[in-house]
Short mmCIF file of N, CA and C in Angstrom, two decimals:
data_model
loop_
_atom_site.label_atom_id
_atom_site.label_comp_id
_atom_site.label_asym_id
_atom_site.label_seq_id
_atom_site.Cartn_x
_atom_site.Cartn_y
_atom_site.Cartn_z
N UNK Z 1 60.93 116.94 30.04
CA UNK Z 1 59.66 116.61 29.44
C UNK Z 1 59.00 115.51 30.27
N UNK Z 2 57.74 115.69 30.68
CA UNK Z 2 57.07 114.67 31.50
C UNK Z 2 56.94 113.34 30.76
N UNK Z 3 56.87 112.28 31.56
CA UNK Z 3 56.70 110.96 30.97
C UNK Z 3 55.32 110.82 30.35
N UNK Z 4 55.22 110.00 29.34
CA UNK Z 4 53.99 109.78 28.58
C UNK Z 4 52.96 109.03 29.45
N UNK Z 5 51.86 109.70 29.76
CA UNK Z 5 50.81 109.11 30.60
C UNK Z 5 50.13 107.90 29.94
N UNK Z 6 50.28 107.77 28.63
CA UNK Z 6 49.62 106.64 27.96
C UNK Z 6 50.26 105.30 28.34
N UNK Z 7 51.38 105.32 29.05
CA UNK Z 7 52.01 104.09 29.50
C UNK Z 7 51.29 103.48 30.70
N UNK Z 8 50.44 104.26 31.37
CA UNK Z 8 49.71 103.74 32.53
C UNK Z 8 48.82 102.58 32.06
N UNK Z 9 48.93 101.46 32.74
CA UNK Z 9 48.16 100.27 32.40
C UNK Z 9 48.88 99.32 31.46
N UNK Z 10 50.03 99.73 30.97
CA UNK Z 10 50.79 98.88 30.05
C UNK Z 10 51.39 97.69 30.81
N UNK Z 11 51.38 96.54 30.17
CA UNK Z 11 52.05 95.34 30.69
C UNK Z 11 53.00 94.84 29.61
N UNK Z 12 54.18 94.49 30.04
CA UNK Z 12 55.19 93.98 29.10
C UNK Z 12 55.11 92.46 29.06
N UNK Z 13 55.56 91.84 27.98
CA UNK Z 13 55.53 90.37 27.89
C UNK Z 13 56.35 89.74 29.02
N UNK Z 14 56.02 88.50 29.38
CA UNK Z 14 56.76 87.83 30.45
C UNK Z 14 58.26 87.78 30.16
N UNK Z 15 59.02 87.90 31.23
CA UNK Z 15 60.48 87.80 31.11
C UNK Z 15 60.86 86.37 30.74
N UNK Z 16 62.07 86.19 30.24
CA UNK Z 16 62.57 84.81 30.08
C UNK Z 16 62.60 84.11 31.44
N UNK Z 17 62.48 82.80 31.42
CA UNK Z 17 62.48 82.04 32.67
C UNK Z 17 63.78 82.25 33.44
N UNK Z 18 63.65 82.35 34.75
CA UNK Z 18 64.79 82.49 35.65
C UNK Z 18 64.77 81.30 36.60
N UNK Z 19 65.80 80.46 36.53
CA UNK Z 19 65.86 79.30 37.42
C UNK Z 19 66.62 79.70 38.68
N UNK Z 20 65.98 79.50 39.81
CA UNK Z 20 66.56 79.87 41.10
C UNK Z 20 67.44 78.72 41.58
N UNK Z 21 68.71 79.01 41.78
CA UNK Z 21 69.64 77.99 42.25
C UNK Z 21 70.02 78.19 43.71
N UNK Z 22 70.42 77.10 44.34
CA UNK Z 22 70.87 77.19 45.75
C UNK Z 22 72.01 78.19 45.93
N UNK Z 23 72.94 78.16 44.98
CA UNK Z 23 74.10 79.04 45.13
C UNK Z 23 73.69 80.51 45.02
N UNK Z 24 72.73 80.83 44.15
CA UNK Z 24 72.25 82.22 44.05
C UNK Z 24 71.61 82.65 45.36
N UNK Z 25 70.83 81.74 45.95
CA UNK Z 25 70.20 82.06 47.24
C UNK Z 25 71.28 82.26 48.30
N UNK Z 26 72.27 81.38 48.32
CA UNK Z 26 73.35 81.50 49.30
C UNK Z 26 74.10 82.84 49.12
N UNK Z 27 74.44 83.16 47.88
CA UNK Z 27 75.16 84.42 47.62
C UNK Z 27 74.34 85.63 48.06
N UNK Z 28 73.05 85.60 47.74
CA UNK Z 28 72.21 86.74 48.10
C UNK Z 28 72.10 86.85 49.62
N UNK Z 29 71.88 85.71 50.28
CA UNK Z 29 71.75 85.72 51.74
C UNK Z 29 73.03 86.27 52.39
N UNK Z 30 74.17 85.82 51.92
CA UNK Z 30 75.43 86.32 52.48
C UNK Z 30 75.61 87.81 52.21
N UNK Z 31 75.19 88.25 51.04
CA UNK Z 31 75.36 89.67 50.67
C UNK Z 31 74.54 90.59 51.57
N UNK Z 32 73.41 90.10 52.07
CA UNK Z 32 72.58 90.96 52.93
C UNK Z 32 72.78 90.65 54.41
N UNK Z 33 73.73 89.76 54.71
CA UNK Z 33 74.04 89.47 56.11
C UNK Z 33 73.06 88.49 56.76
N UNK Z 34 72.32 87.75 55.95
CA UNK Z 34 71.36 86.78 56.49
C UNK Z 34 72.11 85.53 56.95
N UNK Z 35 71.76 85.01 58.12
CA UNK Z 35 72.45 83.84 58.65
C UNK Z 35 71.51 82.66 58.91
N UNK Z 36 70.23 82.82 58.69
CA UNK Z 36 69.27 81.74 58.96
C UNK Z 36 69.62 80.53 58.09
N UNK Z 37 69.81 79.35 58.70
CA UNK Z 37 70.20 78.16 57.93
C UNK Z 37 69.16 77.72 56.91
N UNK Z 38 67.94 78.18 57.00
CA UNK Z 38 66.92 77.80 56.02
C UNK Z 38 67.29 78.29 54.62
N UNK Z 39 68.22 79.26 54.55
CA UNK Z 39 68.68 79.78 53.26
C UNK Z 39 69.91 79.03 52.75
N UNK Z 40 70.51 78.18 53.59
CA UNK Z 40 71.78 77.54 53.24
C UNK Z 40 71.73 76.00 53.27
N UNK Z 41 70.92 75.45 54.12
CA UNK Z 41 70.95 74.01 54.37
C UNK Z 41 69.62 73.36 53.96
N UNK Z 42 69.63 72.53 52.90
CA UNK Z 42 68.38 71.90 52.46
C UNK Z 42 67.71 71.06 53.55
N UNK Z 43 68.50 70.42 54.40
CA UNK Z 43 67.90 69.59 55.46
C UNK Z 43 67.15 70.45 56.47
N UNK Z 44 67.73 71.58 56.81
CA UNK Z 44 67.03 72.49 57.72
C UNK Z 44 65.74 72.97 57.07
N UNK Z 45 65.82 73.33 55.78
CA UNK Z 45 64.63 73.80 55.07
C UNK Z 45 63.56 72.72 55.03
N UNK Z 46 63.96 71.49 54.73
CA UNK Z 46 62.99 70.39 54.67
C UNK Z 46 62.38 70.13 56.05
N UNK Z 47 63.20 70.28 57.06
CA UNK Z 47 62.71 70.10 58.43
C UNK Z 47 61.65 71.12 58.81
N UNK Z 48 61.65 72.25 58.09
CA UNK Z 48 60.65 73.29 58.35
C UNK Z 48 59.50 73.24 57.35
N UNK Z 49 59.48 72.16 56.53
CA UNK Z 49 58.36 71.97 55.63
C UNK Z 49 58.54 72.51 54.22
N UNK Z 50 59.75 72.98 53.90
CA UNK Z 50 60.01 73.49 52.55
C UNK Z 50 60.61 72.37 51.70
N UNK Z 51 60.47 72.48 50.39
CA UNK Z 51 61.01 71.47 49.48
C UNK Z 51 62.54 71.58 49.35
N UNK Z 52 63.05 72.79 49.52
CA UNK Z 52 64.50 73.04 49.39
C UNK Z 52 64.78 74.34 50.13
N UNK Z 53 66.03 74.82 50.03
CA UNK Z 53 66.34 76.09 50.69
C UNK Z 53 65.45 77.18 50.10
N UNK Z 54 65.10 78.14 50.94
CA UNK Z 54 64.26 79.25 50.48
C UNK Z 54 65.09 80.54 50.48
N UNK Z 55 64.68 81.44 49.63
CA UNK Z 55 65.38 82.71 49.50
C UNK Z 55 64.92 83.69 50.56
N UNK Z 56 65.80 84.60 50.98
CA UNK Z 56 65.34 85.69 51.85
C UNK Z 56 64.24 86.47 51.13
N UNK Z 57 63.32 87.07 51.87
CA UNK Z 57 62.19 87.77 51.25
C UNK Z 57 62.59 88.82 50.21
N UNK Z 58 63.71 89.48 50.42
CA UNK Z 58 64.09 90.54 49.48
C UNK Z 58 64.76 90.00 48.21
N UNK Z 59 64.93 88.68 48.12
CA UNK Z 59 65.51 88.09 46.91
C UNK Z 59 64.68 88.46 45.68
N UNK Z 60 63.40 88.67 45.85
CA UNK Z 60 62.52 89.01 44.71
C UNK Z 60 62.99 90.26 43.98
N UNK Z 61 63.81 91.08 44.64
CA UNK Z 61 64.32 92.28 43.97
C UNK Z 61 65.19 91.91 42.77
N UNK Z 62 65.83 90.74 42.81
CA UNK Z 62 66.67 90.30 41.69
C UNK Z 62 65.82 90.21 40.42
N UNK Z 63 64.63 89.65 40.55
CA UNK Z 63 63.76 89.50 39.39
C UNK Z 63 63.06 90.80 39.03
N UNK Z 64 62.62 91.55 40.04
CA UNK Z 64 61.87 92.78 39.73
C UNK Z 64 62.77 93.84 39.10
N UNK Z 65 64.00 93.97 39.57
CA UNK Z 65 64.90 94.95 38.96
C UNK Z 65 65.26 94.56 37.54
N UNK Z 66 65.39 93.25 37.32
CA UNK Z 66 65.72 92.78 35.98
C UNK Z 66 64.64 93.20 34.97
N UNK Z 67 63.37 93.09 35.35
CA UNK Z 67 62.31 93.49 34.40
C UNK Z 67 62.15 95.00 34.32
N UNK Z 68 62.58 95.72 35.36
CA UNK Z 68 62.54 97.19 35.27
C UNK Z 68 63.40 97.68 34.12
N UNK Z 69 64.42 96.91 33.77
CA UNK Z 69 65.26 97.29 32.63
C UNK Z 69 64.45 97.41 31.34
N UNK Z 70 63.37 96.65 31.24
CA UNK Z 70 62.54 96.69 30.03
C UNK Z 70 61.96 98.08 29.83
N UNK Z 71 61.43 98.66 30.88
CA UNK Z 71 60.81 99.98 30.73
C UNK Z 71 61.88 101.07 30.67
N UNK Z 72 62.95 100.89 31.40
CA UNK Z 72 64.03 101.89 31.38
C UNK Z 72 64.61 102.02 29.97
N UNK Z 73 64.65 100.91 29.26
CA UNK Z 73 65.23 100.93 27.92
C UNK Z 73 64.18 101.07 26.81
N UNK Z 74 62.91 101.27 27.18
CA UNK Z 74 61.86 101.42 26.18
C UNK Z 74 61.99 102.79 25.52
N UNK Z 75 62.38 102.85 24.26
CA UNK Z 75 62.60 104.15 23.62
C UNK Z 75 61.34 104.98 23.50
N UNK Z 76 60.17 104.34 23.49
CA UNK Z 76 58.91 105.09 23.39
C UNK Z 76 58.66 105.94 24.63
N UNK Z 77 59.09 105.46 25.79
CA UNK Z 77 58.87 106.22 27.03
C UNK Z 77 59.82 107.39 27.12
N UNK Z 78 61.02 107.25 26.61
CA UNK Z 78 61.98 108.35 26.62
C UNK Z 78 62.51 108.68 28.00
N UNK Z 79 62.65 107.68 28.84
CA UNK Z 79 63.13 107.89 30.20
C UNK Z 79 64.66 108.08 30.20
N UNK Z 80 65.13 109.12 30.87
CA UNK Z 80 66.57 109.37 31.00
C UNK Z 80 67.05 108.67 32.27
N UNK Z 81 67.67 107.49 32.13
CA UNK Z 81 68.05 106.69 33.30
C UNK Z 81 69.04 107.42 34.20
N UNK Z 82 69.78 108.33 33.65
CA UNK Z 82 70.72 109.11 34.45
C UNK Z 82 70.02 110.01 35.47
N UNK Z 83 68.73 110.16 35.33
CA UNK Z 83 67.96 111.01 36.25
C UNK Z 83 67.07 110.18 37.19
N UNK Z 84 67.23 108.84 37.16
CA UNK Z 84 66.35 107.96 37.92
C UNK Z 84 66.94 107.65 39.30
N UNK Z 85 66.06 107.70 40.29
CA UNK Z 85 66.39 107.30 41.66
C UNK Z 85 65.34 106.27 42.07
N UNK Z 86 65.78 105.19 42.73
CA UNK Z 86 64.84 104.18 43.21
C UNK Z 86 64.14 104.76 44.44
N UNK Z 87 62.84 104.98 44.33
CA UNK Z 87 62.12 105.67 45.40
C UNK Z 87 61.49 104.78 46.43
N UNK Z 88 61.06 103.59 46.06
CA UNK Z 88 60.34 102.75 47.00
C UNK Z 88 60.34 101.31 46.48
N UNK Z 89 60.20 100.35 47.41
CA UNK Z 89 60.13 98.94 47.04
C UNK Z 89 59.34 98.21 48.11
N UNK Z 90 58.41 97.36 47.70
CA UNK Z 90 57.68 96.52 48.65
C UNK Z 90 57.36 95.18 47.98
N UNK Z 91 57.12 94.18 48.83
CA UNK Z 91 56.84 92.83 48.32
C UNK Z 91 55.62 92.27 49.03
N UNK Z 92 54.82 91.55 48.28
CA UNK Z 92 53.77 90.70 48.85
C UNK Z 92 54.11 89.29 48.37
N UNK Z 93 54.44 88.43 49.32
CA UNK Z 93 54.84 87.06 48.98
C UNK Z 93 53.62 86.14 49.08
N UNK Z 94 53.38 85.42 48.01
CA UNK Z 94 52.28 84.45 48.00
C UNK Z 94 52.78 83.09 48.49
N UNK Z 95 54.08 82.88 48.32
CA UNK Z 95 54.77 81.72 48.88
C UNK Z 95 56.27 82.03 48.81
N UNK Z 96 57.11 81.31 49.58
CA UNK Z 96 58.55 81.58 49.51
C UNK Z 96 59.12 81.21 48.14
N UNK Z 97 60.14 81.93 47.74
CA UNK Z 97 60.92 81.56 46.56
C UNK Z 97 61.92 80.52 47.02
N UNK Z 98 62.01 79.41 46.28
CA UNK Z 98 62.88 78.31 46.72
C UNK Z 98 63.79 77.84 45.59
N UNK Z 99 64.86 77.19 45.97
CA UNK Z 99 65.78 76.63 44.98
C UNK Z 99 65.01 75.67 44.09
N UNK Z 100 65.27 75.74 42.81
CA UNK Z 100 64.58 74.89 41.85
C UNK Z 100 63.40 75.55 41.17
N UNK Z 101 62.94 76.67 41.72
CA UNK Z 101 61.85 77.40 41.07
C UNK Z 101 62.30 77.89 39.70
N UNK Z 102 61.39 77.86 38.75
CA UNK Z 102 61.59 78.48 37.45
C UNK Z 102 60.53 79.58 37.37
N UNK Z 103 61.01 80.82 37.41
CA UNK Z 103 60.11 81.97 37.58
C UNK Z 103 60.11 82.87 36.35
N UNK Z 104 58.97 83.48 36.11
CA UNK Z 104 58.84 84.50 35.08
C UNK Z 104 58.21 85.72 35.72
N UNK Z 105 58.45 86.86 35.12
CA UNK Z 105 57.95 88.12 35.68
C UNK Z 105 57.30 88.95 34.59
N UNK Z 106 56.15 89.49 34.91
CA UNK Z 106 55.46 90.43 34.02
C UNK Z 106 55.46 91.79 34.69
N UNK Z 107 55.94 92.78 33.96
CA UNK Z 107 56.01 94.14 34.49
C UNK Z 107 54.78 94.93 34.05
N UNK Z 108 54.17 95.62 35.03
CA UNK Z 108 53.00 96.46 34.78
C UNK Z 108 53.34 97.90 35.17
N UNK Z 109 52.88 98.84 34.39
CA UNK Z 109 52.99 100.25 34.76
C UNK Z 109 51.67 100.63 35.41
N UNK Z 110 51.70 100.81 36.73
CA UNK Z 110 50.47 101.10 37.46
C UNK Z 110 50.12 102.58 37.44
N UNK Z 111 51.13 103.45 37.44
CA UNK Z 111 50.81 104.88 37.47
C UNK Z 111 52.03 105.71 37.10
N UNK Z 112 51.76 106.88 36.60
CA UNK Z 112 52.79 107.90 36.36
C UNK Z 112 52.22 109.21 36.87
N UNK Z 113 52.92 109.80 37.83
CA UNK Z 113 52.46 111.08 38.37
C UNK Z 113 53.64 112.05 38.36
N UNK Z 114 53.32 113.31 38.55
CA UNK Z 114 54.36 114.34 38.64
C UNK Z 114 54.19 115.09 39.95
N UNK Z 115 55.32 115.30 40.61
CA UNK Z 115 55.32 116.08 41.86
C UNK Z 115 56.58 116.92 41.91
N UNK Z 116 56.38 118.21 42.14
CA UNK Z 116 57.49 119.14 42.32
C UNK Z 116 58.54 119.01 41.21
N UNK Z 117 58.09 118.83 40.00
CA UNK Z 117 59.00 118.76 38.86
C UNK Z 117 59.61 117.40 38.59
N UNK Z 118 59.24 116.40 39.40
CA UNK Z 118 59.75 115.04 39.22
C UNK Z 118 58.62 114.13 38.77
N UNK Z 119 58.93 113.13 37.96
CA UNK Z 119 57.96 112.11 37.58
C UNK Z 119 58.15 110.90 38.47
N UNK Z 120 57.03 110.32 38.91
CA UNK Z 120 57.06 109.10 39.71
C UNK Z 120 56.41 108.00 38.91
N UNK Z 121 57.15 106.95 38.70
CA UNK Z 121 56.73 105.82 37.88
C UNK Z 121 56.46 104.64 38.82
N UNK Z 122 55.18 104.29 38.99
CA UNK Z 122 54.80 103.18 39.88
C UNK Z 122 54.73 101.91 39.06
N UNK Z 123 55.58 100.94 39.43
CA UNK Z 123 55.68 99.69 38.68
C UNK Z 123 55.30 98.51 39.57
N UNK Z 124 54.75 97.49 38.94
CA UNK Z 124 54.39 96.26 39.65
C UNK Z 124 54.93 95.08 38.86
N UNK Z 125 55.69 94.23 39.52
CA UNK Z 125 56.24 93.03 38.89
C UNK Z 125 55.53 91.82 39.48
N UNK Z 126 54.80 91.11 38.64
CA UNK Z 126 54.11 89.90 39.09
C UNK Z 126 55.00 88.70 38.75
N UNK Z 127 55.51 88.06 39.78
CA UNK Z 127 56.41 86.92 39.61
C UNK Z 127 55.59 85.64 39.78
N UNK Z 128 55.69 84.76 38.80
CA UNK Z 128 54.93 83.50 38.84
C UNK Z 128 55.87 82.32 38.62
N UNK Z 129 55.40 81.14 39.04
CA UNK Z 129 56.21 79.94 38.84
C UNK Z 129 55.93 79.33 37.46
N UNK Z 130 56.54 78.19 37.19
CA UNK Z 130 56.43 77.56 35.86
C UNK Z 130 55.00 77.18 35.51
N UNK Z 131 54.15 76.99 36.52
CA UNK Z 131 52.74 76.66 36.28
C UNK Z 131 51.86 77.90 36.21
N UNK Z 132 52.49 79.07 36.37
CA UNK Z 132 51.73 80.32 36.33
C UNK Z 132 51.13 80.73 37.66
N UNK Z 133 51.45 80.00 38.72
CA UNK Z 133 50.93 80.35 40.05
C UNK Z 133 51.70 81.55 40.61
N UNK Z 134 50.98 82.45 41.29
CA UNK Z 134 51.66 83.63 41.84
C UNK Z 134 52.67 83.26 42.93
N UNK Z 135 53.82 83.91 42.88
CA UNK Z 135 54.87 83.71 43.88
C UNK Z 135 55.07 85.00 44.67
N UNK Z 136 55.30 86.10 43.97
CA UNK Z 136 55.54 87.38 44.64
C UNK Z 136 55.01 88.52 43.77
N UNK Z 137 54.45 89.52 44.42
CA UNK Z 137 54.12 90.79 43.77
C UNK Z 137 55.10 91.82 44.32
N UNK Z 138 55.90 92.38 43.44
CA UNK Z 138 56.90 93.38 43.85
C UNK Z 138 56.49 94.73 43.28
N UNK Z 139 56.34 95.70 44.16
CA UNK Z 139 55.99 97.05 43.72
C UNK Z 139 57.17 97.97 43.95
N UNK Z 140 57.40 98.85 43.00
CA UNK Z 140 58.49 99.81 43.14
C UNK Z 140 58.08 101.14 42.55
N UNK Z 141 58.76 102.15 43.01
CA UNK Z 141 58.56 103.49 42.46
C UNK Z 141 59.91 104.01 42.00
N UNK Z 142 59.95 104.41 40.74
CA UNK Z 142 61.14 105.06 40.20
C UNK Z 142 60.85 106.56 40.15
N UNK Z 143 61.76 107.34 40.66
CA UNK Z 143 61.63 108.79 40.63
C UNK Z 143 62.55 109.30 39.52
N UNK Z 144 61.96 109.99 38.57
CA UNK Z 144 62.72 110.57 37.48
C UNK Z 144 62.85 112.06 37.78
N UNK Z 145 64.04 112.45 38.22
CA UNK Z 145 64.25 113.84 38.62
C UNK Z 145 64.05 114.78 37.44
N UNK Z 146 63.38 115.87 37.70
CA UNK Z 146 63.15 116.86 36.67
C UNK Z 146 64.42 117.62 36.34
N UNK Z 147 64.34 118.43 35.32
CA UNK Z 147 65.52 119.18 34.84
C UNK Z 147 66.12 120.05 35.96
N UNK Z 148 65.29 120.67 36.77
CA UNK Z 148 65.80 121.56 37.81
C UNK Z 148 66.00 120.90 39.15
N UNK Z 149 65.71 119.61 39.25
CA UNK Z 149 65.79 118.92 40.55
C UNK Z 149 67.19 118.42 40.82
#
């Protein structure tokens, strides 16, 4: 059954605050094989003009995937997560994510389309800091495989 088109334009309430810690940045950087000291050493980061260590650019996926759970578990949409494949991901960074940030994310449903029996769910996660200033816009596409796919 195709996804409900009335979800296009829907925005979910802001996520609970997520405090970015140095250790989370370090763990993420090591997990992706990042070695730049700006992710590990506060003095190096400060020497480059940052307030503290900064996260690798793809760290924003931690927050965007977390809010994707909201729509995946929305019973009104009726999405079968067992049929979902992550189709695409992109980021527009308004500033680096850094240790000490307290971030919130609002999930938007930008589009729902159907192609070759599959539904494509275009999502946008707007990540903001504690003052509401934009930090990162993360866009993703979830592909919901059709019954015969």
